[in-house]
Amino acid sequence: MKVIRSAKPAVSMALAAFTFLVPAAIRTQAPAGPLPQAESKGAPPASARPSAPPVEPRTTILGRWKLNRDESDDPRRRRQDPGGSNGGGYGGRRGGMGGGYPGGGYGRRGGESDEERQKMRELFSPPAAMTLSMTGAEVDLLDDRDRKRAFMTDGRKLQKSKDTNYQEIAAKFDGKRLVTEEKSPRGDKMSRTFELSEDGRQLYQTLHMTTGRNNTPLVVRYVYDIPAHTSSRP
């Protein structure tokens, strides 16, 4: 009986120690702060953002357009494939367009004036943005350099302007394509074609002319997209 009575205080002390130490150990292992909440399986991820609506295709060349440099031809580079789609073996390579005079001084003629040279550089430096509109038989091109080109499609007599930012140009419609009839700054025959892509989401401006002493054909195409923040309807 003495053994049993002496064992009771020892058991009581052991239980008291266990009751004290176990919660302390749990508190030591638990991370600081509130426990993380389980994510709801039905909730969308925080990084999800609504995607921009697709651009509505156009049915005419009219409206605002933005230059796509990656898909446009680089007139400074000479094609190595004479049978390429650009014909004549020049002006073709798309991607990384830098603008400027083809090949730096390539194709320059003796006696070319500084004014002619500057106009040639501008010809091969397409505007970054432009707007095409139509009033009657006149199609106007206004670019981001405040230059206006009035394409007259009714055969009227063109008015010569001393203002370099305004020019009247003879043109005609070939179906939905607009084709100009003009001359290069050097006086050679030249034309430009404005047409929609098959899906109606891009505008192709194609330049046709000759260059160099041998009048080598040169074809350059610039590609324009519909600006995302504007309506696709002209």
Short mmCIF file of N, CA, C and O in Angstrom, two decimals, residues 62-190:
data_model
loop_
_atom_site.label_atom_id
_atom_site.label_comp_id
_atom_site.label_asym_id
_atom_site.label_seq_id
_atom_site.Cartn_x
_atom_site.Cartn_y
_atom_site.Cartn_z
N LEU A 62 -10.76 51.79 -97.17
CA LEU A 62 -10.94 53.02 -96.40
C LEU A 62 -10.81 52.76 -94.91
O LEU A 62 -11.14 51.69 -94.40
N GLY A 63 -10.31 53.79 -94.20
CA GLY A 63 -10.18 53.69 -92.75
C GLY A 63 -8.76 54.00 -92.31
O GLY A 63 -7.90 54.39 -93.10
N ARG A 64 -8.52 53.82 -91.02
CA ARG A 64 -7.20 54.06 -90.43
C ARG A 64 -6.37 52.78 -90.51
O ARG A 64 -6.88 51.67 -90.31
N TRP A 65 -5.06 52.96 -90.74
CA TRP A 65 -4.15 51.82 -90.88
C TRP A 65 -2.84 52.11 -90.17
O TRP A 65 -2.37 53.26 -90.14
N LYS A 66 -2.24 51.05 -89.65
CA LYS A 66 -0.95 51.15 -88.94
C LYS A 66 0.07 50.23 -89.59
O LYS A 66 -0.21 49.06 -89.85
N LEU A 67 1.27 50.75 -89.85
CA LEU A 67 2.31 50.00 -90.55
C LEU A 67 2.76 48.78 -89.75
O LEU A 67 3.03 48.87 -88.56
N ASN A 68 2.83 47.64 -90.43
CA ASN A 68 3.37 46.41 -89.84
C ASN A 68 4.78 46.23 -90.41
O ASN A 68 4.97 45.72 -91.51
N ARG A 69 5.78 46.65 -89.65
CA ARG A 69 7.16 46.64 -90.14
C ARG A 69 7.69 45.22 -90.33
O ARG A 69 8.51 44.97 -91.21
N ASP A 70 7.24 44.30 -89.48
CA ASP A 70 7.75 42.94 -89.56
C ASP A 70 7.34 42.24 -90.85
O ASP A 70 8.08 41.41 -91.37
N GLU A 71 6.17 42.57 -91.38
CA GLU A 71 5.68 41.90 -92.58
C GLU A 71 5.92 42.71 -93.85
O GLU A 71 5.65 42.22 -94.94
N SER A 72 6.40 43.92 -93.71
CA SER A 72 6.65 44.77 -94.88
C SER A 72 7.99 44.45 -95.51
O SER A 72 8.91 43.95 -94.85
N ASP A 73 8.11 44.73 -96.80
CA ASP A 73 9.37 44.54 -97.51
C ASP A 73 10.39 45.58 -97.05
O ASP A 73 10.04 46.69 -96.65
N ASP A 74 11.65 45.18 -97.14
CA ASP A 74 12.75 46.10 -96.86
C ASP A 74 13.39 46.46 -98.20
O ASP A 74 14.12 45.66 -98.78
N PRO A 75 13.13 47.65 -98.74
CA PRO A 75 13.64 48.00 -100.07
C PRO A 75 15.15 48.15 -100.13
O PRO A 75 15.73 48.21 -101.21
N ARG A 76 15.80 48.19 -98.97
CA ARG A 76 17.26 48.36 -98.98
C ARG A 76 18.00 47.08 -99.31
O ARG A 76 19.18 47.10 -99.64
N ARG A 77 17.30 45.95 -99.22
CA ARG A 77 17.97 44.66 -99.42
C ARG A 77 17.71 44.14 -100.82
O ARG A 77 16.61 44.24 -101.34
N ARG A 78 18.69 43.55 -101.38
CA ARG A 78 18.59 43.00 -102.73
C ARG A 78 18.30 41.51 -102.65
O ARG A 78 19.00 40.77 -101.99
N ARG A 79 17.23 41.10 -103.33
CA ARG A 79 16.87 39.68 -103.32
C ARG A 79 17.90 38.85 -104.07
O ARG A 79 18.38 39.23 -105.13
N GLN A 80 18.20 37.69 -103.52
CA GLN A 80 19.11 36.77 -104.18
C GLN A 80 18.38 35.81 -105.11
O GLN A 80 18.99 35.15 -105.92
N ASP A 81 17.05 35.76 -104.96
CA ASP A 81 16.25 34.86 -105.78
C ASP A 81 15.58 35.65 -106.89
O ASP A 81 14.59 36.34 -106.67
N PRO A 82 16.10 35.60 -108.13
CA PRO A 82 15.52 36.40 -109.20
C PRO A 82 14.13 35.94 -109.58
O PRO A 82 13.40 36.67 -110.24
N GLY A 83 13.73 34.77 -109.17
CA GLY A 83 12.40 34.27 -109.50
C GLY A 83 11.42 34.47 -108.38
O GLY A 83 10.36 33.85 -108.36
N GLY A 84 11.77 35.33 -107.40
CA GLY A 84 10.92 35.55 -106.25
C GLY A 84 9.63 36.26 -106.62
O GLY A 84 9.44 36.74 -107.74
N SER A 85 8.74 36.35 -105.64
CA SER A 85 7.42 36.91 -105.89
C SER A 85 7.46 38.39 -106.20
O SER A 85 6.51 38.94 -106.74
N ASN A 86 8.55 39.08 -105.89
CA ASN A 86 8.60 40.50 -106.11
C ASN A 86 9.07 40.86 -107.51
O ASN A 86 9.10 42.02 -107.88
N GLY A 87 9.48 39.89 -108.28
CA GLY A 87 9.83 40.17 -109.66
C GLY A 87 11.06 41.04 -109.77
O GLY A 87 11.33 41.88 -108.95
N GLY A 88 11.82 40.88 -110.81
CA GLY A 88 12.96 41.74 -111.05
C GLY A 88 14.11 41.51 -110.11
O GLY A 88 15.18 42.06 -110.30
N GLY A 89 13.91 40.73 -109.07
CA GLY A 89 15.00 40.38 -108.17
C GLY A 89 15.34 41.43 -107.15
O GLY A 89 16.39 41.38 -106.56
N TYR A 90 14.43 42.42 -106.92
CA TYR A 90 14.78 43.47 -105.98
C TYR A 90 13.65 43.73 -105.01
O TYR A 90 12.50 43.44 -105.26
N GLY A 91 14.06 44.35 -103.92
CA GLY A 91 13.10 44.95 -103.01
C GLY A 91 12.35 44.02 -102.10
O GLY A 91 11.45 44.45 -101.41
N GLY A 92 12.70 42.74 -102.05
CA GLY A 92 11.79 41.80 -101.45
C GLY A 92 11.88 41.49 -100.00
O GLY A 92 10.86 41.39 -99.37
N ARG A 93 12.97 41.31 -99.38
CA ARG A 93 13.06 40.62 -98.10
C ARG A 93 12.19 41.26 -97.02
O ARG A 93 12.33 42.41 -96.67
N ARG A 94 11.23 40.45 -96.47
CA ARG A 94 10.35 40.96 -95.44
C ARG A 94 10.99 40.77 -94.07
O ARG A 94 11.76 39.88 -93.84
N GLY A 95 10.59 41.64 -93.15
CA GLY A 95 11.09 41.55 -91.78
C GLY A 95 12.22 42.52 -91.55
O GLY A 95 13.09 42.71 -92.37
N GLY A 96 12.18 43.19 -90.39
CA GLY A 96 13.25 44.09 -90.01
C GLY A 96 13.38 45.29 -90.92
O GLY A 96 14.46 45.77 -91.18
N MET A 97 12.25 45.80 -91.39
CA MET A 97 12.30 46.90 -92.34
C MET A 97 12.88 48.14 -91.69
O MET A 97 12.48 48.55 -90.62
N GLY A 98 13.83 48.75 -92.37
CA GLY A 98 14.45 49.94 -91.82
C GLY A 98 14.13 51.19 -92.61
O GLY A 98 14.47 52.28 -92.20
N GLY A 99 13.47 51.04 -93.76
CA GLY A 99 13.15 52.20 -94.58
C GLY A 99 14.38 52.78 -95.23
O GLY A 99 15.45 52.19 -95.25
N GLY A 100 14.23 53.98 -95.78
CA GLY A 100 15.37 54.66 -96.39
C GLY A 100 15.56 54.28 -97.84
O GLY A 100 14.80 53.52 -98.43
N TYR A 101 16.61 54.81 -98.43
CA TYR A 101 16.93 54.60 -99.82
C TYR A 101 17.36 53.16 -100.04
O TYR A 101 18.14 52.62 -99.27
N PRO A 102 16.88 52.49 -101.10
CA PRO A 102 17.30 51.10 -101.35
C PRO A 102 18.81 50.99 -101.50
O PRO A 102 19.39 51.64 -102.35
N GLY A 103 19.39 50.18 -100.66
CA GLY A 103 20.82 49.92 -100.77
C GLY A 103 21.69 51.12 -100.49
O GLY A 103 22.81 51.22 -100.99
N GLY A 104 21.18 52.08 -99.73
CA GLY A 104 21.96 53.29 -99.46
C GLY A 104 21.99 54.15 -100.70
O GLY A 104 21.08 54.87 -101.02
N GLY A 105 23.07 54.08 -101.49
CA GLY A 105 23.19 54.88 -102.71
C GLY A 105 22.87 54.07 -103.94
O GLY A 105 23.13 54.50 -105.05
N TYR A 106 22.29 52.87 -103.77
CA TYR A 106 22.02 52.02 -104.92
C TYR A 106 21.02 52.66 -105.87
O TYR A 106 20.02 53.23 -105.46
N GLY A 107 21.32 52.57 -107.15
CA GLY A 107 20.40 53.04 -108.16
C GLY A 107 20.48 54.54 -108.43
O GLY A 107 19.68 55.07 -109.19
N ARG A 108 21.41 55.23 -107.88
CA ARG A 108 21.51 56.66 -108.10
C ARG A 108 22.05 56.94 -109.49
O ARG A 108 22.93 56.26 -110.00
N ARG A 109 21.52 57.97 -110.08
CA ARG A 109 21.93 58.35 -111.42
C ARG A 109 22.80 59.60 -111.36
O ARG A 109 22.67 60.42 -110.46
N GLY A 110 23.66 59.73 -112.36
CA GLY A 110 24.47 60.93 -112.43
C GLY A 110 23.60 62.15 -112.65
O GLY A 110 22.64 62.12 -113.42
N GLY A 111 23.92 63.23 -111.98
CA GLY A 111 23.17 64.46 -112.14
C GLY A 111 21.90 64.52 -111.31
O GLY A 111 21.11 65.45 -111.48
N GLU A 112 21.69 63.56 -110.43
CA GLU A 112 20.50 63.57 -109.60
C GLU A 112 20.59 64.69 -108.57
O GLU A 112 21.60 64.84 -107.88
N SER A 113 19.55 65.50 -108.49
CA SER A 113 19.56 66.64 -107.59
C SER A 113 19.31 66.20 -106.16
O SER A 113 18.81 65.09 -105.90
N ASP A 114 19.62 67.09 -105.22
CA ASP A 114 19.36 66.79 -103.82
C ASP A 114 17.87 66.63 -103.57
O ASP A 114 17.45 65.80 -102.75
N GLU A 115 17.04 67.40 -104.27
CA GLU A 115 15.59 67.30 -104.10
C GLU A 115 15.08 65.95 -104.57
O GLU A 115 14.25 65.32 -103.90
N GLU A 116 15.58 65.48 -105.71
CA GLU A 116 15.17 64.17 -106.22
C GLU A 116 15.61 63.07 -105.26
O GLU A 116 14.86 62.12 -105.01
N ARG A 117 16.80 63.20 -104.74
CA ARG A 117 17.32 62.19 -103.82
C ARG A 117 16.47 62.15 -102.54
O ARG A 117 16.16 61.08 -102.03
N GLN A 118 16.09 63.33 -102.04
CA GLN A 118 15.27 63.39 -100.84
C GLN A 118 13.90 62.78 -101.08
O GLN A 118 13.36 62.04 -100.24
N LYS A 119 13.31 63.04 -102.23
CA LYS A 119 11.99 62.47 -102.55
C LYS A 119 12.07 60.96 -102.70
O LYS A 119 11.12 60.25 -102.35
N MET A 120 13.20 60.46 -103.21
CA MET A 120 13.36 59.01 -103.31
C MET A 120 13.44 58.38 -101.93
O MET A 120 12.87 57.32 -101.68
N ARG A 121 14.13 59.03 -101.02
CA ARG A 121 14.21 58.52 -99.65
C ARG A 121 12.82 58.48 -99.01
O ARG A 121 12.47 57.52 -98.33
N GLU A 122 12.04 59.54 -99.22
CA GLU A 122 10.70 59.57 -98.66
C GLU A 122 9.81 58.50 -99.26
O GLU A 122 8.97 57.92 -98.58
N LEU A 123 10.02 58.23 -100.55
CA LEU A 123 9.22 57.22 -101.23
C LEU A 123 9.43 55.85 -100.60
O LEU A 123 8.50 55.04 -100.52
N PHE A 124 10.66 55.57 -100.17
CA PHE A 124 10.97 54.28 -99.57
C PHE A 124 10.96 54.33 -98.04
O PHE A 124 11.51 53.44 -97.39
N SER A 125 10.33 55.35 -97.49
CA SER A 125 10.13 55.43 -96.04
C SER A 125 8.64 55.59 -95.79
O SER A 125 8.13 56.70 -95.67
N PRO A 126 7.90 54.50 -95.77
CA PRO A 126 6.44 54.58 -95.65
C PRO A 126 6.01 55.17 -94.32
O PRO A 126 6.71 55.04 -93.31
N PRO A 127 4.86 55.85 -94.28
CA PRO A 127 4.37 56.41 -93.02
C PRO A 127 4.01 55.31 -92.04
O PRO A 127 3.58 54.22 -92.43
N ALA A 128 4.15 55.60 -90.76
CA ALA A 128 3.83 54.62 -89.72
C ALA A 128 2.32 54.46 -89.56
O ALA A 128 1.85 53.43 -89.09
N ALA A 129 1.57 55.48 -89.96
CA ALA A 129 0.11 55.41 -89.87
C ALA A 129 -0.49 56.28 -90.96
O ALA A 129 0.10 57.29 -91.36
N MET A 130 -1.65 55.89 -91.45
CA MET A 130 -2.32 56.68 -92.47
C MET A 130 -3.82 56.39 -92.44
O MET A 130 -4.27 55.37 -91.91
N THR A 131 -4.57 57.33 -93.02
CA THR A 131 -6.03 57.19 -93.10
C THR A 131 -6.46 57.41 -94.54
O THR A 131 -6.05 58.39 -95.17
N LEU A 132 -7.27 56.50 -95.05
CA LEU A 132 -7.82 56.62 -96.40
C LEU A 132 -9.30 56.96 -96.29
O LEU A 132 -10.05 56.29 -95.56
N SER A 133 -9.72 58.00 -97.01
CA SER A 133 -11.12 58.40 -97.04
C SER A 133 -11.50 58.73 -98.48
O SER A 133 -10.63 58.94 -99.33
N MET A 134 -12.79 58.79 -98.75
CA MET A 134 -13.25 59.01 -100.12
C MET A 134 -14.40 60.00 -100.14
O MET A 134 -15.34 59.91 -99.35
N THR A 135 -14.29 60.98 -101.05
CA THR A 135 -15.35 61.94 -101.29
C THR A 135 -15.60 62.00 -102.79
O THR A 135 -14.73 62.47 -103.54
N GLY A 136 -16.75 61.53 -103.22
CA GLY A 136 -17.02 61.48 -104.65
C GLY A 136 -16.04 60.56 -105.35
O GLY A 136 -15.90 59.39 -105.00
N ALA A 137 -15.32 61.09 -106.35
CA ALA A 137 -14.33 60.32 -107.09
C ALA A 137 -12.92 60.53 -106.56
O ALA A 137 -11.95 60.06 -107.15
N GLU A 138 -12.79 61.19 -105.43
CA GLU A 138 -11.48 61.50 -104.86
C GLU A 138 -11.21 60.65 -103.63
O GLU A 138 -12.01 60.61 -102.69
N VAL A 139 -10.08 59.95 -103.65
CA VAL A 139 -9.64 59.16 -102.50
C VAL A 139 -8.46 59.88 -101.86
O VAL A 139 -7.45 60.11 -102.53
N ASP A 140 -8.60 60.25 -100.61
CA ASP A 140 -7.55 61.00 -99.92
C ASP A 140 -6.76 60.11 -98.98
O ASP A 140 -7.35 59.31 -98.23
N LEU A 141 -5.45 60.27 -99.03
CA LEU A 141 -4.55 59.58 -98.10
C LEU A 141 -3.89 60.64 -97.23
O LEU A 141 -3.15 61.48 -97.73
N LEU A 142 -4.16 60.58 -95.93
CA LEU A 142 -3.54 61.49 -94.97
C LEU A 142 -2.67 60.68 -94.04
O LEU A 142 -3.15 59.74 -93.39
N ASP A 143 -1.37 61.01 -93.98
CA ASP A 143 -0.47 60.20 -93.16
C ASP A 143 -0.08 60.92 -91.89
O ASP A 143 -0.50 62.06 -91.63
N ASP A 144 0.75 60.25 -91.07
CA ASP A 144 1.14 60.79 -89.78
C ASP A 144 2.17 61.90 -89.89
O ASP A 144 2.61 62.44 -88.87
N ARG A 145 2.57 62.25 -91.10
CA ARG A 145 3.49 63.37 -91.32
C ARG A 145 2.76 64.59 -91.86
O ARG A 145 3.37 65.50 -92.40
N ASP A 146 1.43 64.57 -91.74
CA ASP A 146 0.57 65.67 -92.21
C ASP A 146 0.68 65.87 -93.71
O ASP A 146 0.52 66.98 -94.21
N ARG A 147 0.93 64.80 -94.43
CA ARG A 147 0.97 64.88 -95.89
C ARG A 147 -0.34 64.32 -96.44
O ARG A 147 -0.84 63.29 -95.97
N LYS A 148 -0.86 64.99 -97.45
CA LYS A 148 -2.10 64.55 -98.08
C LYS A 148 -1.85 64.23 -99.54
O LYS A 148 -1.26 65.02 -100.28
N ARG A 149 -2.30 63.04 -99.95
CA ARG A 149 -2.23 62.62 -101.35
C ARG A 149 -3.66 62.41 -101.82
O ARG A 149 -4.37 61.57 -101.29
N ALA A 150 -4.07 63.21 -102.82
CA ALA A 150 -5.43 63.14 -103.35
C ALA A 150 -5.41 62.33 -104.65
O ALA A 150 -4.87 62.80 -105.66
N PHE A 151 -5.98 61.13 -104.61
CA PHE A 151 -6.02 60.26 -105.79
C PHE A 151 -7.33 60.53 -106.54
O PHE A 151 -8.43 60.25 -106.02
N MET A 152 -7.22 61.07 -107.76
CA MET A 152 -8.37 61.42 -108.56
C MET A 152 -8.70 60.26 -109.51
O MET A 152 -7.86 59.90 -110.36
N THR A 153 -9.88 59.72 -109.38
CA THR A 153 -10.23 58.52 -110.15
C THR A 153 -11.18 58.80 -111.31
O THR A 153 -11.65 57.87 -111.96
N ASP A 154 -11.47 60.09 -111.59
CA ASP A 154 -12.42 60.42 -112.65
C ASP A 154 -11.77 61.05 -113.87
O ASP A 154 -12.45 61.60 -114.75
N GLY A 155 -10.44 61.01 -113.95
CA GLY A 155 -9.74 61.52 -115.12
C GLY A 155 -9.66 63.03 -115.20
O GLY A 155 -9.29 63.58 -116.24
N ARG A 156 -9.98 63.74 -114.15
CA ARG A 156 -9.93 65.20 -114.17
C ARG A 156 -8.50 65.70 -114.31
O ARG A 156 -7.54 64.97 -114.04
N LYS A 157 -8.37 66.94 -114.73
CA LYS A 157 -7.05 67.54 -114.85
C LYS A 157 -6.47 67.79 -113.47
O LYS A 157 -7.13 68.35 -112.60
N LEU A 158 -5.24 67.37 -113.28
CA LEU A 158 -4.62 67.50 -111.97
C LEU A 158 -4.05 68.90 -111.77
O LEU A 158 -3.51 69.51 -112.69
N GLN A 159 -4.20 69.38 -110.56
CA GLN A 159 -3.66 70.68 -110.19
C GLN A 159 -2.28 70.50 -109.56
O GLN A 159 -2.11 69.69 -108.65
N LYS A 160 -1.31 71.23 -110.09
CA LYS A 160 0.03 71.16 -109.53
C LYS A 160 0.13 72.06 -108.30
O LYS A 160 -0.33 73.19 -108.31
N SER A 161 0.72 71.52 -107.26
CA SER A 161 0.84 72.26 -106.01
C SER A 161 2.30 72.46 -105.64
O SER A 161 3.12 71.53 -105.78
N LYS A 162 2.61 73.66 -105.17
CA LYS A 162 3.97 73.92 -104.69
C LYS A 162 4.16 73.44 -103.26
O LYS A 162 5.28 73.40 -102.76
N ASP A 163 3.07 73.08 -102.62
CA ASP A 163 3.12 72.57 -101.25
C ASP A 163 3.53 71.10 -101.29
O ASP A 163 2.82 70.26 -101.85
N THR A 164 4.68 70.78 -100.72
CA THR A 164 5.17 69.40 -100.75
C THR A 164 4.30 68.46 -99.93
O THR A 164 4.38 67.25 -100.08
N ASN A 165 3.45 69.02 -99.06
CA ASN A 165 2.58 68.18 -98.23
C ASN A 165 1.24 67.87 -98.91
O ASN A 165 0.41 67.18 -98.33
N TYR A 166 1.04 68.43 -100.11
CA TYR A 166 -0.20 68.15 -100.84
C TYR A 166 0.14 67.82 -102.29
O TYR A 166 0.91 68.53 -102.94
N GLN A 167 -0.47 66.75 -102.79
CA GLN A 167 -0.21 66.34 -104.16
C GLN A 167 -1.43 65.64 -104.72
O GLN A 167 -2.06 64.81 -104.05
N GLU A 168 -1.78 65.98 -105.96
CA GLU A 168 -2.86 65.30 -106.65
C GLU A 168 -2.27 64.25 -107.60
O GLU A 168 -1.31 64.54 -108.32
N ILE A 169 -2.86 63.06 -107.59
CA ILE A 169 -2.31 61.93 -108.34
C ILE A 169 -3.44 61.25 -109.10
O ILE A 169 -4.51 61.01 -108.54
N ALA A 170 -3.19 60.92 -110.36
CA ALA A 170 -4.18 60.19 -111.16
C ALA A 170 -4.26 58.75 -110.68
O ALA A 170 -3.24 58.13 -110.35
N ALA A 171 -5.48 58.22 -110.63
CA ALA A 171 -5.67 56.84 -110.16
C ALA A 171 -6.94 56.27 -110.78
O ALA A 171 -7.74 56.98 -111.41
N LYS A 172 -7.12 54.97 -110.58
CA LYS A 172 -8.34 54.31 -111.06
C LYS A 172 -8.60 53.10 -110.17
O LYS A 172 -7.70 52.58 -109.52
N PHE A 173 -9.86 52.65 -110.18
CA PHE A 173 -10.22 51.46 -109.44
C PHE A 173 -10.18 50.25 -110.36
O PHE A 173 -10.70 50.27 -111.48
N ASP A 174 -9.56 49.19 -109.87
CA ASP A 174 -9.55 47.90 -110.54
C ASP A 174 -10.24 46.93 -109.59
O ASP A 174 -9.59 46.30 -108.76
N GLY A 175 -11.56 46.81 -109.71
CA GLY A 175 -12.31 46.08 -108.71
C GLY A 175 -12.29 46.87 -107.41
O GLY A 175 -12.63 48.06 -107.39
N LYS A 176 -11.84 46.26 -106.33
CA LYS A 176 -11.71 46.95 -105.05
C LYS A 176 -10.31 47.53 -104.86
O LYS A 176 -10.04 48.19 -103.85
N ARG A 177 -9.43 47.29 -105.81
CA ARG A 177 -8.06 47.82 -105.71
C ARG A 177 -8.01 49.24 -106.27
O ARG A 177 -8.66 49.56 -107.26
N LEU A 178 -7.20 50.07 -105.62
CA LEU A 178 -6.93 51.41 -106.12
C LEU A 178 -5.54 51.42 -106.72
O LEU A 178 -4.56 51.08 -106.05
N VAL A 179 -5.43 51.80 -108.01
CA VAL A 179 -4.15 51.77 -108.72
C VAL A 179 -3.83 53.18 -109.19
O VAL A 179 -4.64 53.82 -109.87
N THR A 180 -2.65 53.68 -108.85
CA THR A 180 -2.26 55.03 -109.25
C THR A 180 -1.48 55.01 -110.56
O THR A 180 -0.91 53.99 -110.95
N GLU A 181 -1.45 56.15 -111.22
CA GLU A 181 -0.68 56.35 -112.44
C GLU A 181 0.16 57.59 -112.23
O GLU A 181 -0.35 58.71 -112.33
N GLU A 182 1.41 57.43 -111.93
CA GLU A 182 2.27 58.57 -111.59
C GLU A 182 3.69 58.34 -112.06
O GLU A 182 4.00 57.34 -112.70
N LYS A 183 4.55 59.28 -111.72
CA LYS A 183 5.96 59.18 -112.07
C LYS A 183 6.81 59.26 -110.81
O LYS A 183 6.42 59.91 -109.83
N SER A 184 7.94 58.62 -110.86
CA SER A 184 8.86 58.66 -109.73
C SER A 184 9.52 60.03 -109.66
O SER A 184 9.41 60.82 -110.61
N PRO A 185 10.21 60.35 -108.58
CA PRO A 185 10.91 61.64 -108.49
C PRO A 185 11.92 61.84 -109.62
O PRO A 185 12.28 62.98 -109.92
N ARG A 186 12.33 60.75 -110.26
CA ARG A 186 13.28 60.85 -111.38
C ARG A 186 12.58 61.00 -112.73
O ARG A 186 13.23 61.13 -113.76
N GLY A 187 11.26 60.92 -112.71
CA GLY A 187 10.51 61.05 -113.95
C GLY A 187 10.17 59.73 -114.62
O GLY A 187 9.59 59.73 -115.72
N ASP A 188 10.51 58.61 -114.01
CA ASP A 188 10.19 57.31 -114.58
C ASP A 188 8.74 56.92 -114.25
O ASP A 188 8.16 57.40 -113.28
N LYS A 189 8.20 56.01 -115.03
CA LYS A 189 6.85 55.53 -114.80
C LYS A 189 6.79 54.77 -113.48
O LYS A 189 7.65 53.96 -113.17
N MET A 190 5.71 55.04 -112.72
CA MET A 190 5.58 54.42 -111.41
C MET A 190 4.09 54.27 -111.09
O MET A 190 3.26 55.05 -111.57
#
